[in-house]
Coordinates of C-alpha atoms (C1' of nucleotides) in Angstrom, one line a residue:
Chain A
M1 CA 115.0 117.1 116.9
R2 CA 115.9 116.4 113.3
S3 CA 116.2 120.0 112.3
I4 CA 120.0 119.8 112.3
N5 CA 119.6 117.1 109.6
K6 CA 117.4 119.5 107.6
R7 CA 119.9 122.3 107.9
L8 CA 122.8 120.1 106.8
A9 CA 120.8 118.7 103.9
R10 CA 120.1 122.3 102.8
I11 CA 123.8 123.2 103.0
F12 CA 124.9 120.1 101.1
S13 CA 122.2 120.7 98.5
D14 CA 123.5 124.2 98.1
M15 CA 127.0 122.9 97.8
G16 CA 125.8 120.5 95.1
A17 CA 124.4 123.5 93.2
F18 CA 127.6 125.4 93.6
Y19 CA 129.6 122.6 92.1
T20 CA 127.1 122.0 89.4
Y21 CA 127.5 125.6 88.5
S22 CA 131.3 125.6 88.7
G23 CA 131.5 123.1 85.8
E24 CA 132.3 119.8 84.3
A25 CA 135.3 119.1 86.4
D26 CA 133.1 119.1 89.6
R27 CA 130.2 117.3 88.1
F28 CA 130.6 114.2 90.2
R29 CA 131.5 116.1 93.3
A30 CA 128.2 117.9 92.8
I31 CA 126.3 114.6 92.4
A32 CA 128.0 113.4 95.6
Y33 CA 126.8 116.4 97.6
E34 CA 123.3 116.2 96.2
K35 CA 123.2 112.5 97.2
A36 CA 124.5 113.3 100.7
A37 CA 121.9 116.0 101.1
R38 CA 119.2 113.5 100.2
I39 CA 120.6 110.8 102.6
I40 CA 120.9 113.2 105.5
G41 CA 117.5 114.8 104.8
D42 CA 115.9 111.3 104.9
L43 CA 117.8 110.1 108.0
E44 CA 115.4 109.2 110.8
E45 CA 117.9 109.8 113.5
D46 CA 119.6 113.1 114.5
V47 CA 123.1 113.2 112.9
S48 CA 124.6 114.5 116.1
N49 CA 123.9 111.1 117.7
F50 CA 126.4 109.5 115.2
T51 CA 130.1 109.2 115.6
E52 CA 132.2 110.2 112.5
K53 CA 132.9 106.5 111.9
E54 CA 129.2 105.6 112.0
M55 CA 128.5 108.4 109.5
E56 CA 131.1 107.0 107.2
A57 CA 129.5 103.6 107.3
I58 CA 126.4 105.1 105.6
E59 CA 126.5 104.4 101.9
G60 CA 127.1 107.7 100.1
I61 CA 128.7 109.4 103.1
G62 CA 132.5 109.3 103.0
H63 CA 135.3 110.8 105.0
G64 CA 135.0 114.3 103.4
I65 CA 131.4 114.8 104.1
A66 CA 131.5 113.2 107.5
T67 CA 134.3 115.6 108.5
K68 CA 132.1 118.5 107.4
I69 CA 129.2 117.2 109.4
E70 CA 131.4 117.0 112.4
E71 CA 132.6 120.5 111.8
Y72 CA 129.0 121.7 111.6
I73 CA 128.0 120.0 114.9
A74 CA 131.1 121.5 116.6
T75 CA 131.1 125.0 115.2
G76 CA 127.7 125.6 113.6
K77 CA 129.5 126.3 110.3
I78 CA 131.2 124.5 107.4
S79 CA 134.1 126.6 106.2
K80 CA 134.2 125.1 102.7
Y81 CA 130.5 126.1 102.3
E82 CA 131.1 129.6 103.5
E83 CA 134.1 129.9 101.2
L84 CA 132.1 128.7 98.2
K85 CA 129.1 130.9 99.1
S86 CA 131.3 134.0 99.2
K87 CA 132.6 133.4 95.7
M88 CA 129.3 132.4 94.0
P89 CA 126.7 134.6 92.3
L90 CA 124.0 133.2 94.6
D91 CA 121.2 135.0 92.7
L92 CA 122.2 133.3 89.5
I93 CA 122.6 129.9 91.0
S94 CA 119.0 130.0 92.2
L95 CA 118.1 130.0 88.5
L96 CA 119.3 126.5 88.1
S97 CA 115.9 125.2 89.2
V98 CA 114.2 127.1 86.4
K99 CA 113.4 125.2 83.2
G100 CA 115.8 126.2 80.4
F101 CA 118.5 127.4 82.8
G102 CA 121.3 124.9 83.1
P103 CA 124.8 125.5 84.5
K104 CA 126.3 126.0 81.1
T105 CA 123.7 128.5 80.0
V106 CA 123.9 130.6 83.2
K107 CA 127.7 130.5 83.2
A108 CA 127.9 131.5 79.5
I109 CA 125.7 134.5 80.1
Q110 CA 127.5 135.5 83.3
G111 CA 130.9 135.2 81.6
A112 CA 130.0 137.1 78.5
L113 CA 128.0 139.9 79.9
K114 CA 129.4 140.2 83.5
I115 CA 125.9 139.7 84.9
K116 CA 125.6 139.2 88.7
T117 CA 121.9 139.3 89.5
R118 CA 118.7 137.7 88.3
A119 CA 117.2 141.1 87.5
Q120 CA 120.2 142.1 85.3
L121 CA 119.8 138.7 83.5
V122 CA 116.1 139.3 82.8
R123 CA 117.0 142.7 81.4
A124 CA 119.6 141.2 79.1
L125 CA 117.1 138.6 78.0
K126 CA 114.6 141.2 77.1
D127 CA 116.8 143.8 75.4
G128 CA 118.3 141.2 73.0
R129 CA 121.9 141.1 74.3
I130 CA 121.7 137.4 75.2
A131 CA 120.1 136.4 71.9
K132 CA 123.2 137.7 70.2
L133 CA 125.6 135.5 72.2
K134 CA 127.2 132.5 70.5
G135 CA 125.0 129.4 71.0
F136 CA 122.0 131.5 71.9
G137 CA 119.1 132.5 69.6
S138 CA 115.7 134.1 69.8
K139 CA 113.9 130.8 70.5
K140 CA 116.2 129.9 73.4
V141 CA 115.7 133.4 74.9
E142 CA 112.0 133.1 74.5
N143 CA 112.0 129.7 76.2
M144 CA 114.1 131.1 79.1
L145 CA 111.6 133.9 79.6
K146 CA 108.7 131.4 79.6
G147 CA 110.6 129.3 82.1
L148 CA 110.9 132.3 84.4
E149 CA 107.3 133.2 84.0
L150 CA 106.1 129.7 84.7
H151 CA 108.5 128.9 87.4
D152 CA 106.4 130.0 90.4
A153 CA 103.2 128.5 89.2
V154 CA 104.7 125.1 88.4
E155 CA 107.3 124.8 91.2
K156 CA 104.9 124.1 93.9
R157 CA 104.1 120.4 94.4
I158 CA 100.5 119.4 94.6
P159 CA 99.0 116.8 97.0
L160 CA 98.9 113.2 95.7
W161 CA 95.1 113.1 95.7
D162 CA 94.8 116.1 93.4
A163 CA 97.5 114.6 91.1
L164 CA 95.6 111.3 91.0
Q165 CA 92.4 113.0 90.0
M166 CA 94.1 115.1 87.3
S167 CA 96.0 112.2 85.8
E168 CA 93.0 109.9 85.8
R169 CA 91.1 112.5 83.9
I170 CA 93.7 112.6 81.2
V171 CA 94.1 108.9 81.1
K172 CA 90.4 108.5 80.6
D173 CA 90.5 111.0 77.8
L174 CA 93.3 109.2 76.1
Q175 CA 91.5 105.9 76.5
K176 CA 88.8 107.2 74.3
L177 CA 91.2 106.7 71.4
P178 CA 90.8 103.2 70.0
E179 CA 94.5 103.4 69.0
V180 CA 95.7 103.4 72.6
E181 CA 96.5 99.9 73.8
K182 CA 98.0 99.9 77.3
I183 CA 98.1 103.0 79.4
D184 CA 99.2 103.7 83.0
I185 CA 100.2 106.5 85.3
A186 CA 103.9 106.2 86.1
G187 CA 106.3 108.5 88.0
S188 CA 105.9 109.6 91.6
I189 CA 102.1 109.2 91.4
R190 CA 102.6 105.5 90.8
R191 CA 105.0 105.5 93.8
R192 CA 102.3 107.3 95.7
K193 CA 104.5 110.1 96.9
E194 CA 102.7 112.4 99.2
T195 CA 103.2 115.4 96.9
I196 CA 103.6 115.4 93.2
G197 CA 105.5 117.7 90.8
D198 CA 105.0 116.5 87.2
L199 CA 102.5 113.9 86.0
D200 CA 103.8 111.0 83.9
I201 CA 101.7 109.0 81.6
L202 CA 103.0 106.0 79.7
L203 CA 101.1 104.2 76.9
T204 CA 101.6 101.8 74.0
C205 CA 100.1 102.1 70.5
R206 CA 101.1 101.0 67.0
Q207 CA 103.9 103.1 65.5
K208 CA 101.7 104.5 62.7
D209 CA 99.2 105.8 65.3
R210 CA 101.7 107.6 67.5
Q211 CA 101.3 111.0 65.8
K212 CA 97.5 110.8 66.2
V213 CA 97.8 110.0 69.9
I214 CA 100.3 112.7 70.5
D215 CA 98.1 115.2 68.7
H216 CA 95.2 114.2 70.8
F217 CA 97.3 114.5 74.0
I218 CA 98.4 118.0 73.3
G219 CA 94.8 119.0 72.7
V220 CA 93.3 117.6 75.9
E221 CA 91.1 119.9 78.0
G222 CA 92.9 122.6 79.9
V223 CA 96.2 122.6 77.9
K224 CA 97.9 126.0 78.3
R225 CA 101.1 125.4 76.5
V226 CA 102.9 122.6 74.6
L227 CA 106.4 122.4 76.1
A228 CA 107.7 119.7 73.8
K229 CA 106.5 117.4 71.1
G230 CA 108.4 114.6 69.4
D231 CA 107.7 111.2 67.9
T232 CA 107.5 109.2 71.1
K233 CA 107.2 111.9 73.7
A234 CA 105.3 115.1 74.5
S235 CA 105.0 117.5 77.4
I236 CA 102.2 119.9 78.1
L237 CA 101.4 122.4 80.7
I238 CA 97.9 122.0 81.9
K239 CA 95.7 124.3 83.9
E240 CA 93.6 122.5 86.4
T241 CA 90.6 124.3 87.9
D242 CA 89.2 121.5 90.0
Q243 CA 91.6 120.8 92.7
P244 CA 89.6 120.1 95.9
T245 CA 92.6 119.9 98.2
A246 CA 94.2 123.0 96.9
K247 CA 91.0 124.8 97.5
K248 CA 90.5 125.9 93.9
R249 CA 93.9 127.4 93.7
M250 CA 94.9 127.3 90.1
I251 CA 98.1 125.5 89.6
D252 CA 99.7 124.7 86.3
R253 CA 101.0 121.2 86.0
Q254 CA 103.4 119.7 83.6
V255 CA 102.2 116.4 82.1
D256 CA 104.6 114.2 80.3
L257 CA 103.5 111.5 77.9
R258 CA 105.7 108.8 76.6
I259 CA 104.8 106.2 74.0
V260 CA 106.6 102.8 73.7
E261 CA 106.2 99.6 71.8
P262 CA 103.9 97.0 73.5
E263 CA 106.8 94.6 74.0
E264 CA 108.8 97.4 75.8
W265 CA 106.0 98.0 78.3
G266 CA 107.7 96.4 81.4
A267 CA 111.1 98.1 80.9
A268 CA 109.4 101.4 80.2
L269 CA 107.2 101.1 83.3
V270 CA 110.2 100.4 85.5
Y271 CA 112.1 103.3 83.9
F272 CA 109.3 105.9 84.2
T273 CA 108.1 104.8 87.6
G274 CA 111.6 105.5 89.1
S275 CA 112.6 106.8 91.5
K276 CA 115.7 108.2 89.8
Q277 CA 117.8 106.8 92.6
H278 CA 116.1 103.4 92.3
N279 CA 116.9 103.4 88.6
V280 CA 120.5 104.4 89.0
H281 CA 120.9 101.6 91.5
I282 CA 119.4 98.9 89.3
R283 CA 121.5 100.1 86.4
R284 CA 124.6 99.8 88.5
I285 CA 123.6 96.2 89.3
A286 CA 123.0 95.6 85.6
Q287 CA 126.5 97.0 84.7
D288 CA 128.2 94.6 87.2
Q289 CA 126.6 91.7 85.3
G290 CA 127.6 93.1 81.9
L291 CA 124.0 94.2 81.2
K292 CA 122.5 97.5 80.2
V293 CA 119.1 98.8 81.3
N294 CA 117.1 101.5 79.5
E295 CA 113.5 102.2 78.9
Y296 CA 113.4 99.6 76.1
G297 CA 114.7 96.6 77.9
V298 CA 117.5 94.8 79.6
F299 CA 120.4 94.2 77.1
K300 CA 123.3 91.9 77.1
E301 CA 126.6 93.3 76.0
P302 CA 128.4 93.1 73.6
Q303 CA 125.8 92.0 71.0
N304 CA 123.2 94.2 72.7
K305 CA 120.7 91.4 72.8
C306 CA 117.4 92.2 74.6
I307 CA 116.9 89.7 77.3
A308 CA 113.8 91.2 79.1
S309 CA 111.3 93.9 78.5
Q310 CA 107.7 92.7 78.4
N311 CA 106.7 93.1 82.0
E312 CA 108.2 94.4 85.2
E313 CA 108.7 91.0 86.8
E314 CA 110.7 89.8 83.9
V315 CA 112.8 92.9 83.8
Y316 CA 113.7 92.7 87.5
Q317 CA 114.2 89.0 87.3
S318 CA 116.7 89.3 84.5
L319 CA 118.9 91.3 86.9
G320 CA 118.5 88.8 89.7
L321 CA 116.0 91.0 91.5
Q322 CA 112.6 90.3 92.9
W323 CA 109.8 92.5 91.8
M324 CA 109.3 95.5 94.1
P325 CA 106.0 97.4 94.7
P326 CA 106.3 100.8 93.2
E327 CA 105.7 102.5 96.6
I328 CA 109.0 101.3 98.0
R329 CA 111.2 102.1 94.9
E330 CA 113.1 104.9 96.6
D331 CA 116.5 103.3 96.9
S332 CA 116.0 103.0 100.7
G333 CA 117.0 99.4 101.1
E334 CA 114.5 97.7 98.7
V335 CA 117.1 96.8 96.0
E336 CA 119.3 95.0 98.6
L337 CA 116.3 93.0 99.8
A338 CA 115.2 92.2 96.3
L339 CA 118.6 90.7 95.6
K340 CA 118.0 88.3 98.5
N341 CA 114.4 87.7 97.5
K342 CA 113.2 89.2 100.8
I343 CA 110.8 91.9 99.8
P344 CA 108.0 91.9 102.4
E345 CA 104.4 91.4 101.6
L346 CA 103.0 94.9 102.1
I347 CA 99.6 95.7 103.4
K348 CA 96.8 96.0 100.8
L349 CA 93.6 98.0 100.6
K350 CA 91.5 94.9 100.8
D351 CA 93.2 94.0 104.2
I352 CA 91.4 96.9 105.9
K353 CA 88.5 95.7 108.0
G354 CA 87.2 99.0 109.3
D355 CA 87.5 102.7 109.4
L356 CA 88.2 104.2 112.9
Q357 CA 87.9 107.9 112.6
M358 CA 84.9 109.8 111.1
H359 CA 82.6 112.6 111.9
S360 CA 78.8 112.9 111.7
T361 CA 76.2 115.8 111.8
W362 CA 76.6 115.7 115.6
T363 CA 79.7 117.8 115.0
D364 CA 81.2 118.9 111.7
G365 CA 80.3 116.0 109.4
T366 CA 77.8 116.2 106.6
H367 CA 75.8 113.1 107.2
S368 CA 73.9 111.5 110.1
I369 CA 75.3 108.4 111.8
E370 CA 72.6 106.2 110.4
D371 CA 73.2 107.4 106.8
I372 CA 77.0 107.0 107.2
A373 CA 76.5 103.4 108.5
N374 CA 74.3 102.5 105.6
Y375 CA 76.7 104.1 103.1
V376 CA 79.8 102.4 104.5
E377 CA 78.0 99.1 104.8
K378 CA 77.0 99.3 101.2
N379 CA 80.2 100.7 99.6
H380 CA 83.0 99.3 101.7
K381 CA 83.3 95.8 102.9
Y382 CA 84.1 96.6 106.4
D383 CA 83.4 94.7 109.6
Y384 CA 83.2 97.8 111.7
M385 CA 83.4 101.6 111.8
A386 CA 83.8 104.0 114.6
I387 CA 82.0 107.4 115.0
T388 CA 84.5 109.8 116.5
D389 CA 83.0 113.2 116.7
H390 CA 84.9 116.0 118.3
S391 CA 84.9 116.7 122.0
Q392 CA 83.7 120.1 123.2
A393 CA 87.0 121.9 123.3
V394 CA 87.1 122.0 119.5
R395 CA 84.6 124.8 119.2
V396 CA 85.2 125.5 115.5
A397 CA 84.1 121.9 114.7
G398 CA 81.1 122.2 116.9
G399 CA 82.5 119.7 119.5
I400 CA 80.0 118.1 121.8
G401 CA 79.9 117.6 125.5
E402 CA 79.6 114.5 127.6
K403 CA 75.8 114.6 127.8
D404 CA 75.5 114.6 124.1
L405 CA 78.1 111.8 123.8
L406 CA 75.9 109.7 126.1
K407 CA 72.9 110.4 123.9
Q408 CA 75.0 109.5 120.9
I409 CA 75.9 106.1 122.4
N410 CA 72.2 105.4 122.6
E411 CA 71.6 106.4 119.1
I412 CA 74.3 104.1 117.9
R413 CA 72.9 101.2 119.9
N414 CA 69.6 101.7 118.1
I415 CA 71.3 101.8 114.7
N416 CA 73.1 98.6 115.4
R417 CA 69.9 97.0 116.4
K418 CA 68.4 97.9 113.1
L419 CA 71.5 96.6 111.2
G420 CA 71.3 93.4 113.2
R421 CA 75.0 93.5 114.1
Q422 CA 77.5 95.5 116.1
F423 CA 78.7 97.4 113.0
V424 CA 79.0 100.9 114.4
K425 CA 81.4 101.4 117.3
T426 CA 80.9 104.3 119.7
G427 CA 83.8 106.7 120.0
V428 CA 85.2 110.2 120.2
E429 CA 88.0 112.3 118.9
V430 CA 88.9 113.7 122.3
D431 CA 91.0 116.8 122.4
I432 CA 94.3 116.8 124.3
N433 CA 94.4 119.8 126.5
V434 CA 97.6 121.9 126.8
D435 CA 98.6 120.1 130.0
G436 CA 98.1 116.7 128.4
S437 CA 94.8 115.9 130.2
L438 CA 91.8 115.0 128.0
D439 CA 88.7 116.9 127.2
C440 CA 86.5 114.1 128.5
S441 CA 86.3 112.3 131.9
D442 CA 87.8 108.9 132.2
E443 CA 84.4 107.7 133.3
L444 CA 82.9 108.6 129.9
L445 CA 85.9 107.4 127.9
A446 CA 85.6 104.0 129.6
Q447 CA 82.1 103.6 128.1
L448 CA 83.2 104.1 124.6
D449 CA 84.4 101.5 122.1
W450 CA 87.1 103.6 120.5
V451 CA 89.0 106.7 121.6
V452 CA 91.1 108.9 119.3
A453 CA 93.1 111.6 121.1
S454 CA 94.3 114.5 119.1
I455 CA 95.7 118.0 119.3
H456 CA 93.6 120.8 117.7
T457 CA 94.7 123.9 119.8
N458 CA 97.9 125.5 121.0
F459 CA 100.2 124.2 118.3
N460 CA 102.9 126.7 119.1
R461 CA 104.8 124.8 121.7
N462 CA 106.7 121.6 122.0
N463 CA 103.9 119.1 122.3
T464 CA 105.9 116.0 123.1
D465 CA 104.9 115.9 126.8
R466 CA 101.3 116.5 125.9
L467 CA 101.1 113.6 123.5
I468 CA 103.0 111.3 125.8
K469 CA 100.6 112.0 128.6
A470 CA 97.7 111.2 126.3
C471 CA 99.3 107.9 125.5
E472 CA 99.4 107.2 129.2
N473 CA 95.7 107.5 129.6
P474 CA 94.5 103.9 129.7
Y475 CA 91.4 104.7 127.6
V476 CA 93.1 106.2 124.6
H477 CA 93.4 103.7 121.7
V478 CA 95.2 105.9 119.2
I479 CA 96.8 109.3 118.8
G480 CA 95.1 111.1 115.9
H481 CA 97.2 112.9 113.2
P482 CA 100.3 112.9 115.4
T483 CA 102.2 115.8 113.9
G484 CA 99.3 118.1 113.0
R485 CA 100.6 119.2 109.7
L486 CA 98.5 120.4 106.8
L487 CA 100.3 120.1 103.5
G488 CA 101.0 123.4 102.0
T489 CA 99.1 125.2 104.8
R490 CA 100.5 124.5 108.2
E491 CA 103.8 123.2 109.3
R492 CA 103.8 120.3 111.7
Y493 CA 103.9 121.3 115.4
E494 CA 107.0 120.6 117.4
V495 CA 107.1 117.0 118.8
S496 CA 109.9 114.6 119.3
M497 CA 108.8 111.6 117.3
E498 CA 111.4 109.4 118.9
H499 CA 110.0 110.1 122.4
L500 CA 106.4 109.8 121.2
I501 CA 107.2 106.5 119.5
K502 CA 108.8 105.2 122.6
A503 CA 105.8 106.2 124.7
A504 CA 103.4 104.7 122.2
R505 CA 105.2 101.4 122.4
A506 CA 105.5 101.4 126.2
T507 CA 101.9 102.1 126.7
G508 CA 100.4 100.0 123.9
T509 CA 98.9 103.0 122.2
A510 CA 98.6 103.1 118.4
L511 CA 99.5 106.0 116.2
E512 CA 97.3 107.1 113.4
I513 CA 98.0 107.4 109.7
N514 CA 95.4 110.0 108.9
A515 CA 94.4 109.6 105.2
Q516 CA 93.0 113.0 104.6
P517 CA 94.9 114.3 101.5
Q518 CA 96.2 117.4 103.2
R519 CA 97.2 115.5 106.3
M520 CA 98.8 112.2 105.4
D521 CA 99.9 112.2 109.0
L522 CA 101.9 110.2 110.0
D523 CA 103.9 110.5 106.8
D524 CA 105.7 107.6 105.3
R525 CA 109.0 108.2 107.0
Y526 CA 107.6 108.4 110.5
A527 CA 105.2 105.6 109.9
R528 CA 108.2 103.4 108.9
M529 CA 110.1 104.5 111.9
A530 CA 107.1 103.7 114.2
S531 CA 106.4 100.3 112.8
E532 CA 110.1 99.3 112.7
R533 CA 110.2 100.1 116.4
G534 CA 107.2 97.9 117.1
V535 CA 104.4 100.6 117.4
K536 CA 101.1 99.6 115.8
L537 CA 99.4 101.9 113.4
V538 CA 95.8 102.6 112.5
I539 CA 94.8 103.9 109.1
S540 CA 91.7 106.2 109.2
T541 CA 90.0 108.4 106.7
D542 CA 88.8 111.0 109.2
S543 CA 85.8 111.3 106.8
H544 CA 83.4 114.2 107.0
S545 CA 81.4 113.1 104.0
Y546 CA 80.7 110.0 101.9
D547 CA 83.3 110.6 99.2
Q548 CA 86.1 110.9 101.8
F549 CA 85.9 107.2 102.6
D550 CA 87.8 106.7 99.4
F551 CA 90.8 108.4 101.1
M552 CA 91.5 105.0 102.7
Q553 CA 93.6 104.2 99.6
L554 CA 95.9 107.1 100.4
G555 CA 96.4 105.9 103.9
V556 CA 97.2 102.4 102.7
A557 CA 99.6 104.0 100.2
I558 CA 101.5 105.7 103.0
A559 CA 101.6 102.5 104.9
R560 CA 103.0 100.7 101.9
R561 CA 105.6 103.4 101.4
A562 CA 106.5 102.9 105.0
W563 CA 107.0 99.2 104.3
C564 CA 104.1 98.2 106.6
K565 CA 102.8 94.7 106.5
K566 CA 99.3 93.7 107.3
K567 CA 100.2 92.8 110.9
D568 CA 101.5 96.3 111.5
I569 CA 98.1 97.9 110.9
L570 CA 95.6 97.3 113.7
N571 CA 92.5 97.9 111.6
T572 CA 93.3 94.9 109.5
R573 CA 92.3 92.8 112.5
S574 CA 88.9 91.6 113.5
W575 CA 87.2 93.7 116.2
A576 CA 87.7 91.0 118.7
D577 CA 91.5 90.8 118.0
L578 CA 91.7 94.6 118.0
M579 CA 90.2 94.6 121.5
K580 CA 92.6 91.9 122.7
F581 CA 95.4 94.3 121.8
Y582 CA 93.9 97.0 124.1
R583 CA 92.9 94.8 126.9
K584 CA 96.6 94.6 127.6
K585 CA 96.9 98.3 127.8
R586 CA 93.9 98.8 130.1
S587 CA 95.0 96.1 132.5
S588 CA 98.7 96.9 132.7
K589 CA 98.4 100.5 134.1
P590 CA 101.5 101.7 132.3
A591 CA 104.2 103.5 134.3
I592 CA 104.4 107.2 133.8
S593 CA 107.4 107.8 131.6
T594 CA 109.4 110.9 131.5
V595 CA 110.8 112.8 128.5
Chain B
dG1 C1' 132.7 114.1 96.5
dC2 C1' 132.2 108.4 96.8
dC3 C1' 133.6 103.7 96.1
dG4 C1' 136.3 98.9 95.4
dT5 C1' 135.3 89.9 95.3
dT6 C1' 140.5 92.5 89.3
dT7 C1' 140.9 98.7 91.1
dT8 C1' 143.3 103.5 96.5
dC9 C1' 142.9 105.4 90.6
dG10 C1' 139.5 106.0 87.6
dG11 C1' 135.3 105.2 87.0
dC12 C1' 130.6 107.4 88.3
dC13 C1' 122.9 105.7 84.1
dC14 C1' 120.9 106.6 79.7
dG15 C1' 118.2 108.4 75.9
dA16 C1' 114.7 112.1 73.9
dC17 C1' 113.9 116.7 72.5
dT18 C1' 115.2 121.5 71.3
dG19 C1' 117.8 124.9 69.2
dT20 C1' 121.6 126.3 67.1
dT21 C1' 124.4 124.0 64.6
dT22 C1' 126.2 122.1 59.6
dT23 C1' 127.4 117.5 63.3
dC24 C1' 126.2 118.6 68.3
dA25 C1' 125.7 120.8 73.0
dG26 C1' 122.6 121.6 76.6
dT27 C1' 118.8 120.4 79.2
dC28 C1' 115.6 117.3 81.1
dG29 C1' 113.7 113.4 83.4

DNA sequence: GCCGTTTTCGGCCCGACTGTTTTCAGTCG
C-alpha cells in the first residue's frame, strides 16, 4: 500500500508550513520540505521498500529527509515534526492557505495581539484591532475577511471537464471582441490535470485595447467579485451554475486573465501553462547557460537581449530543449528527456479506432443500440464500438441476465447487417462477485466479442484478490474502472495496484482508462505505472448518452499525462490486431497467481 | 532542507498587483 507515502507527504507538507511560518531564515528549508512532500506523494512505490541510500538518490531527497523517513518507518513518528507541532499555533498555520494570509501577516498579528486561534483572529479583524496595527489598514482587513468567507467555496477543486466547459465559455465570450487577437486556455487545464483549482486564460491584443478587454472580462456573465485588476492582468471570481459533473453544486471559481504582446505569446504560454515545478526547472537550466526566462521571453545576460519568445518551440529550443506536450510538463522526467531530444510521441485523439464501453436502453443507457450505432458512425470516425451493458448483479443499473444478453447478440447482428459491416461488437460489463467469480457463465462470455469486468458492489474490502481472479478468467478482455473512485464523491476502494498490474501483465488482460469525468480511472499516475510495466490499456467513455462520447478526449488526456504512446493503448489498433492480442490470452491458460 | 563539470559554502525563479507606504513589503501564481 502507498498510504505510508501519503502520510509522510502530509507530515512533510505540514513541516513546510511550519517553516514557512517561522520566517525568512527557514524559507528554503520550507521549500525543501514542500518539494519532498510532493516527491513522496507522487512516488509510485512504497517508501518502505527503499533503503536510505536509495532514497537519497532521489533528486530532492537528501540525508536529512531520508533519515526522517527511516525514523518514521521504524517508530511511526518523526521527533522533529512532533517538536515543531508542539510549538506552533496550528490553528493559525492552517490560515496560510487562505488568500490574503501570508506568513508575515499571520505572524505580525499573532505577535502584536497574542492571538492563538482562528476564532480570536476573526474577532480581532472584526472589532478593528488589526486594522490599527502598523502595516495594516481597513482595506487589508476587508480583504482578509473576504478571503476567509470565500475560502471554503473556492478551495475545492473541480473536475477537469467542468473547468473545460467553464473556461471555453469565457474564451468564447472574449473572442467576441474584435480587439482580441490570440487567446488560449493555459494553466492546469492546458496540462489536463484531473481536477482544477483556478482557470487561467491568456490573450494578446494591442496595447491601446488592453483596458477595454479587461473591462469586458470583469463583466462576463456570472462574475461575483473582481479580485484584482491591473494593466495586463485581472482576476475575477465567477459563479458557475451549470456544472454537470458537480451535480449543480454551485462552486465559485477564480479566473485569471493575463494579456501579453503578440511577440511574447510563446514565452507567456510556457510560463502560464506551468507547472510551477516545470518552470522552475527550465529556469534553472536557463541560469546555467547565462540566460533568464520570464513570461516575456528568454533573455541573454548581461545585455538582456531577447533571444526567443514568439512560440513555444522557439522558447524551448533556445534553452537546448525539445518542445514538450503540456500534459507532461510536471517536472517528472520530461525536462531531462527534452535535453536529450527524446520526448516520446504521445497518443492522440485521432489514433483512437473505437470505443469499448457503453450502455444502451437495455440497461441504464439513454439510447437504443441502433441509435447509438448510427450516432457513433456519423460523429466519430471509429472502426468499431462495443455495447457493454451491465450484467444482472448491478440491479441499480437494471443489469440484464444471460437470456437477454443472447437476445441482444441477435439484435446486434441485425444492426450490423443493416450497416453492412461488423461495426457493433457484442459485449458486457460483467460484475465481479465478492469471491472474484463473474456474474455470467464462461459459456456466455465465450460468445461475446468484448468483455469488461468491473466491481460495482462490496467496495469495503481489499479487492486485490477479486480483481486478480477476474484477470485470470480467459474471457475477460479488460478490467473496467480499476480503482472504483468517484472524484469528490467516493474514495477508491482498497486494491494493491502493484499486484493488479503484475496479474494484468501475466494474464494478458488490459486495464481501462475510464474517461467519465468523475472517474478518470485509472488516473494518470497508475496509467503510467501500468504502461511502464508493460500492461496494455484501453480508453473507454463508458457512455450512457450521445454527448458522453466526447469524453474520449479526457481519456486520451490521461493517457498523455501518463506518457502513453499509441502502441500502449489497445483501441488504437484495428479490430483484427486487437483480437490477436487476446488470442494469446485465451490459448495460454494463464497460471493462477497468488497475492 | 538540497545541491555541486569552478563550489562541502552559499546559493536556491521571477514579475504583477495591492495596500500601505512616501519608496516598498507582502502575497500570489
